[in-house]
Amino acid sequence: MSTSAHLSAESADSADVIRTSGTVTDRLVEANERYASRFTDPGMDARPVLNVAVVACMDARLDLHSALGLELGDCHTIRNAGGVVTDDVIRSLTISQRALGTRSVVLIHHTGCGLESLTEDFRHDLEMEVGQRPAWAVEAFRDVEQDVRQSMQRVRTSPFLLHTDDVRGFVFDVTTGLLREIDPT
């Protein structure tokens, strides 16, 4: 399997080859230097062109821009473990809507999510290990469709959000790349 972190000599010229020594962060910084050397300011501001915010899982298998046909500047992207609508996601959506003009919210969970195999015992285990219980919930779930419905409900009922009429939820299939829309009821 080839990823951006594992470019072969055949797929990149010598100026683009990512070195194999050093830390992953060193390689990322090196890649950024190459990116910046060719970078041109696109001349846009922080307001997304499509007036949409996408909330999705942080899973590395989700290439949201490609999967949704998005370009730089089209949307706000908010990601966390599970794509769960937490207080911090509501904070980000509130800023996105009230300060930066978004009106639509797209929620994307996915098949094979790691949160389906965790429980809230994860917090207990952390407490036993480090001596302090995390203030946050794991937000583990067993039914991805039900969790999408719960996330949609959290967005739709938030008093801080101005626009809750265009909130849609989906499950991304990591083996086919297709989105499946979830009925909120």
mmCIF file of C-alpha atoms in Angstrom:
data_model
loop_
_atom_site.group_PDB
_atom_site.id
_atom_site.type_symbol
_atom_site.label_atom_id
_atom_site.label_comp_id
_atom_site.label_asym_id
_atom_site.label_seq_id
_atom_site.Cartn_x
_atom_site.Cartn_y
_atom_site.Cartn_z
ATOM 1 C CA MET A 1 0.000 0.000 0.000
ATOM 2 C CA SER A 2 1.338 3.412 -0.898
ATOM 3 C CA THR A 3 0.435 6.565 0.957
ATOM 4 C CA SER A 4 1.755 10.106 0.855
ATOM 5 C CA ALA A 5 4.162 9.151 3.628
ATOM 6 C CA HIS A 6 5.536 6.240 1.584
ATOM 7 C CA LEU A 7 6.263 7.602 -1.873
ATOM 8 C CA SER A 8 8.232 5.335 -4.135
ATOM 9 C CA ALA A 9 11.156 6.636 -6.162
ATOM 10 C CA GLU A 10 9.126 5.920 -9.320
ATOM 11 C CA SER A 11 6.215 8.122 -8.271
ATOM 12 C CA ALA A 12 8.174 11.243 -7.361
ATOM 13 C CA ASP A 13 11.090 13.116 -8.822
ATOM 14 C CA SER A 14 14.171 13.604 -6.670
ATOM 15 C CA ALA A 15 12.989 16.989 -5.383
ATOM 16 C CA ASP A 16 9.749 15.468 -4.096
ATOM 17 C CA VAL A 17 11.106 12.313 -2.458
ATOM 18 C CA ILE A 18 10.328 12.269 1.235
ATOM 19 C CA ARG A 19 13.326 11.223 3.241
ATOM 20 C CA THR A 20 13.101 8.080 5.290
ATOM 21 C CA SER A 21 15.303 9.177 8.176
ATOM 22 C CA GLY A 22 14.175 11.396 11.050
ATOM 23 C CA THR A 23 10.782 11.536 12.692
ATOM 24 C CA VAL A 24 7.438 11.636 10.962
ATOM 25 C CA THR A 25 7.182 15.272 12.013
ATOM 26 C CA ASP A 26 10.548 15.969 10.353
ATOM 27 C CA ARG A 27 9.171 14.489 7.129
ATOM 28 C CA LEU A 28 6.012 16.575 7.406
ATOM 29 C CA VAL A 29 8.020 19.760 7.915
ATOM 30 C CA GLU A 30 10.159 18.869 4.907
ATOM 31 C CA ALA A 31 7.031 18.277 2.823
ATOM 32 C CA ASN A 32 5.706 21.653 3.955
ATOM 33 C CA GLU A 33 8.885 23.372 2.826
ATOM 34 C CA ARG A 34 8.412 21.897 -0.668
ATOM 35 C CA TYR A 35 4.730 22.893 -0.618
ATOM 36 C CA ALA A 36 5.527 26.449 0.499
ATOM 37 C CA SER A 37 8.161 26.848 -2.244
ATOM 38 C CA ARG A 38 5.375 26.399 -4.839
ATOM 39 C CA PHE A 39 2.580 28.025 -2.804
ATOM 40 C CA THR A 40 0.609 30.945 -4.196
ATOM 41 C CA ASP A 41 -1.783 32.849 -1.946
ATOM 42 C CA PRO A 42 -5.259 31.923 -3.198
ATOM 43 C CA GLY A 43 -6.558 35.312 -2.051
ATOM 44 C CA MET A 44 -9.550 33.979 -0.141
ATOM 45 C CA ASP A 45 -10.813 34.629 3.351
ATOM 46 C CA ALA A 46 -12.009 32.191 6.014
ATOM 47 C CA ARG A 47 -15.631 32.195 4.825
ATOM 48 C CA PRO A 48 -16.351 28.932 3.014
ATOM 49 C CA VAL A 49 -17.531 29.439 -0.558
ATOM 50 C CA LEU A 50 -20.304 26.838 -0.242
ATOM 51 C CA ASN A 51 -21.485 28.070 3.182
ATOM 52 C CA VAL A 52 -21.268 24.556 4.590
ATOM 53 C CA ALA A 53 -19.576 22.992 7.599
ATOM 54 C CA VAL A 54 -18.697 19.292 7.505
ATOM 55 C CA VAL A 55 -18.342 17.398 10.786
ATOM 56 C CA ALA A 56 -16.590 14.063 10.348
ATOM 57 C CA CYS A 57 -14.519 11.416 12.036
ATOM 58 C CA MET A 58 -10.771 11.884 12.209
ATOM 59 C CA ASP A 59 -10.217 8.421 10.685
ATOM 60 C CA ALA A 60 -7.284 8.567 8.260
ATOM 61 C CA ARG A 61 -9.251 6.605 5.644
ATOM 62 C CA LEU A 62 -11.630 9.524 5.039
ATOM 63 C CA ASP A 63 -10.395 11.897 2.345
ATOM 64 C CA LEU A 64 -13.315 14.272 2.687
ATOM 65 C CA HIS A 65 -12.372 16.741 -0.012
ATOM 66 C CA SER A 66 -11.991 14.020 -2.627
ATOM 67 C CA ALA A 67 -15.033 12.054 -1.457
ATOM 68 C CA LEU A 68 -17.280 15.122 -1.572
ATOM 69 C CA GLY A 69 -15.762 16.846 -4.605
ATOM 70 C CA LEU A 70 -14.602 19.807 -2.534
ATOM 71 C CA GLU A 71 -11.842 22.288 -3.277
ATOM 72 C CA LEU A 72 -9.799 24.467 -0.940
ATOM 73 C CA GLY A 73 -12.050 27.148 0.511
ATOM 74 C CA ASP A 74 -15.344 25.340 -0.125
ATOM 75 C CA CYS A 75 -16.181 24.319 3.456
ATOM 76 C CA HIS A 76 -15.251 24.310 7.091
ATOM 77 C CA THR A 77 -14.115 20.871 8.200
ATOM 78 C CA ILE A 78 -14.439 19.860 11.853
ATOM 79 C CA ARG A 79 -13.049 16.456 12.778
ATOM 80 C CA ASN A 80 -12.804 14.402 15.940
ATOM 81 C CA ALA A 81 -12.907 10.774 17.047
ATOM 82 C CA GLY A 82 -16.203 9.430 15.725
ATOM 83 C CA GLY A 83 -17.365 12.684 14.143
ATOM 84 C CA VAL A 84 -19.420 13.112 17.304
ATOM 85 C CA VAL A 85 -21.222 16.398 17.969
ATOM 86 C CA THR A 86 -19.642 17.423 21.270
ATOM 87 C CA ASP A 87 -19.704 20.785 23.047
ATOM 88 C CA ASP A 88 -16.519 21.710 21.190
ATOM 89 C CA VAL A 89 -18.100 20.852 17.833
ATOM 90 C CA ILE A 90 -21.072 23.068 18.746
ATOM 91 C CA ARG A 91 -18.550 25.816 19.611
ATOM 92 C CA SER A 92 -16.899 25.466 16.197
ATOM 93 C CA LEU A 93 -20.232 25.316 14.358
ATOM 94 C CA THR A 94 -21.462 28.394 16.228
ATOM 95 C CA ILE A 95 -18.392 30.359 15.163
ATOM 96 C CA SER A 96 -18.700 28.957 11.637
ATOM 97 C CA GLN A 97 -22.317 30.095 11.362
ATOM 98 C CA ARG A 98 -22.382 33.316 13.334
ATOM 99 C CA ALA A 99 -19.008 34.760 12.345
ATOM 100 C CA LEU A 100 -18.283 33.118 8.991
ATOM 101 C CA GLY A 101 -21.633 32.652 7.290
ATOM 102 C CA THR A 102 -22.207 28.906 7.020
ATOM 103 C CA ARG A 103 -25.795 27.741 6.777
ATOM 104 C CA SER A 104 -25.625 23.987 6.103
ATOM 105 C CA VAL A 105 -24.204 21.213 8.274
ATOM 106 C CA VAL A 106 -23.152 17.808 6.919
ATOM 107 C CA LEU A 107 -22.358 15.065 9.448
ATOM 108 C CA ILE A 108 -20.271 12.089 8.348
ATOM 109 C CA HIS A 109 -19.646 8.956 10.391
ATOM 110 C CA HIS A 110 -18.254 5.801 8.776
ATOM 111 C CA THR A 111 -18.256 2.038 8.757
ATOM 112 C CA GLY A 112 -15.678 0.264 10.890
ATOM 113 C CA CYS A 113 -15.232 3.174 13.313
ATOM 114 C CA GLY A 114 -12.936 2.572 16.269
ATOM 115 C CA LEU A 115 -15.501 4.075 18.641
ATOM 116 C CA GLU A 116 -17.713 1.042 17.998
ATOM 117 C CA SER A 117 -15.183 -1.127 19.836
ATOM 118 C CA LEU A 118 -14.625 1.179 22.822
ATOM 119 C CA THR A 119 -16.785 1.733 25.882
ATOM 120 C CA GLU A 120 -16.908 4.381 28.549
ATOM 121 C CA ASP A 121 -14.646 2.006 30.529
ATOM 122 C CA PHE A 122 -11.862 3.625 28.503
ATOM 123 C CA ARG A 123 -12.192 6.667 30.817
ATOM 124 C CA HIS A 124 -12.004 4.443 33.874
ATOM 125 C CA ASP A 125 -8.888 2.723 32.533
ATOM 126 C CA LEU A 126 -7.269 6.122 31.934
ATOM 127 C CA GLU A 127 -8.126 7.196 35.463
ATOM 128 C CA MET A 128 -6.512 4.047 36.863
ATOM 129 C CA GLU A 129 -3.396 4.629 34.736
ATOM 130 C CA VAL A 130 -2.820 8.345 35.253
ATOM 131 C CA GLY A 131 -4.679 9.063 38.496
ATOM 132 C CA GLN A 132 -7.161 11.491 36.991
ATOM 133 C CA ARG A 133 -10.474 10.849 35.261
ATOM 134 C CA PRO A 134 -10.874 12.700 31.943
ATOM 135 C CA ALA A 135 -13.512 15.435 31.955
ATOM 136 C CA TRP A 136 -14.666 14.341 28.505
ATOM 137 C CA ALA A 137 -16.883 11.440 27.505
ATOM 138 C CA VAL A 138 -15.588 8.807 25.105
ATOM 139 C CA GLU A 139 -18.876 8.999 23.139
ATOM 140 C CA ALA A 140 -18.541 5.339 22.149
ATOM 141 C CA PHE A 141 -21.433 3.787 20.235
ATOM 142 C CA ARG A 142 -22.585 0.431 18.899
ATOM 143 C CA ASP A 143 -24.973 1.580 16.164
ATOM 144 C CA VAL A 144 -23.421 4.049 13.711
ATOM 145 C CA GLU A 145 -26.792 5.038 12.226
ATOM 146 C CA GLN A 146 -28.246 5.831 15.645
ATOM 147 C CA ASP A 147 -25.162 7.856 16.512
ATOM 148 C CA VAL A 148 -25.599 9.900 13.317
ATOM 149 C CA ARG A 149 -29.230 10.536 14.350
ATOM 150 C CA GLN A 150 -28.088 11.637 17.797
ATOM 151 C CA SER A 151 -25.518 13.984 16.267
ATOM 152 C CA MET A 152 -28.155 15.482 13.951
ATOM 153 C CA GLN A 153 -30.443 16.013 16.950
ATOM 154 C CA ARG A 154 -27.684 17.729 18.930
ATOM 155 C CA VAL A 155 -27.109 20.185 16.069
ATOM 156 C CA ARG A 156 -30.810 20.782 15.452
ATOM 157 C CA THR A 157 -31.550 21.532 19.106
ATOM 158 C CA SER A 158 -28.554 23.709 19.923
ATOM 159 C CA PRO A 159 -29.685 27.186 20.994
ATOM 160 C CA PHE A 160 -26.386 28.658 19.774
ATOM 161 C CA LEU A 161 -26.796 27.746 16.101
ATOM 162 C CA LEU A 162 -28.679 30.079 13.776
ATOM 163 C CA HIS A 163 -29.246 27.606 10.943
ATOM 164 C CA THR A 164 -30.548 24.157 11.833
ATOM 165 C CA ASP A 165 -32.922 23.529 8.927
ATOM 166 C CA ASP A 166 -30.266 22.052 6.586
ATOM 167 C CA VAL A 167 -28.590 19.403 8.747
ATOM 168 C CA ARG A 168 -27.989 16.057 7.064
ATOM 169 C CA GLY A 169 -26.199 12.955 8.272
ATOM 170 C CA PHE A 170 -24.381 10.196 6.412
ATOM 171 C CA VAL A 171 -22.397 7.019 6.897
ATOM 172 C CA PHE A 172 -19.324 6.731 4.657
ATOM 173 C CA ASP A 173 -18.523 3.162 3.635
ATOM 174 C CA VAL A 174 -14.743 2.789 3.918
ATOM 175 C CA THR A 175 -14.706 -0.138 1.470
ATOM 176 C CA THR A 176 -16.802 1.400 -1.331
ATOM 177 C CA GLY A 177 -16.328 5.131 -0.793
ATOM 178 C CA LEU A 178 -20.085 5.717 -0.952
ATOM 179 C CA LEU A 179 -22.146 7.862 1.384
ATOM 180 C CA ARG A 180 -25.434 6.523 2.719
ATOM 181 C CA GLU A 181 -27.841 9.154 4.000
ATOM 182 C CA ILE A 182 -29.423 8.516 7.386
ATOM 183 C CA ASP A 183 -33.061 9.376 7.961
ATOM 184 C CA PRO A 184 -33.199 11.529 11.112
ATOM 185 C CA THR A 185 -36.303 9.813 12.453
#
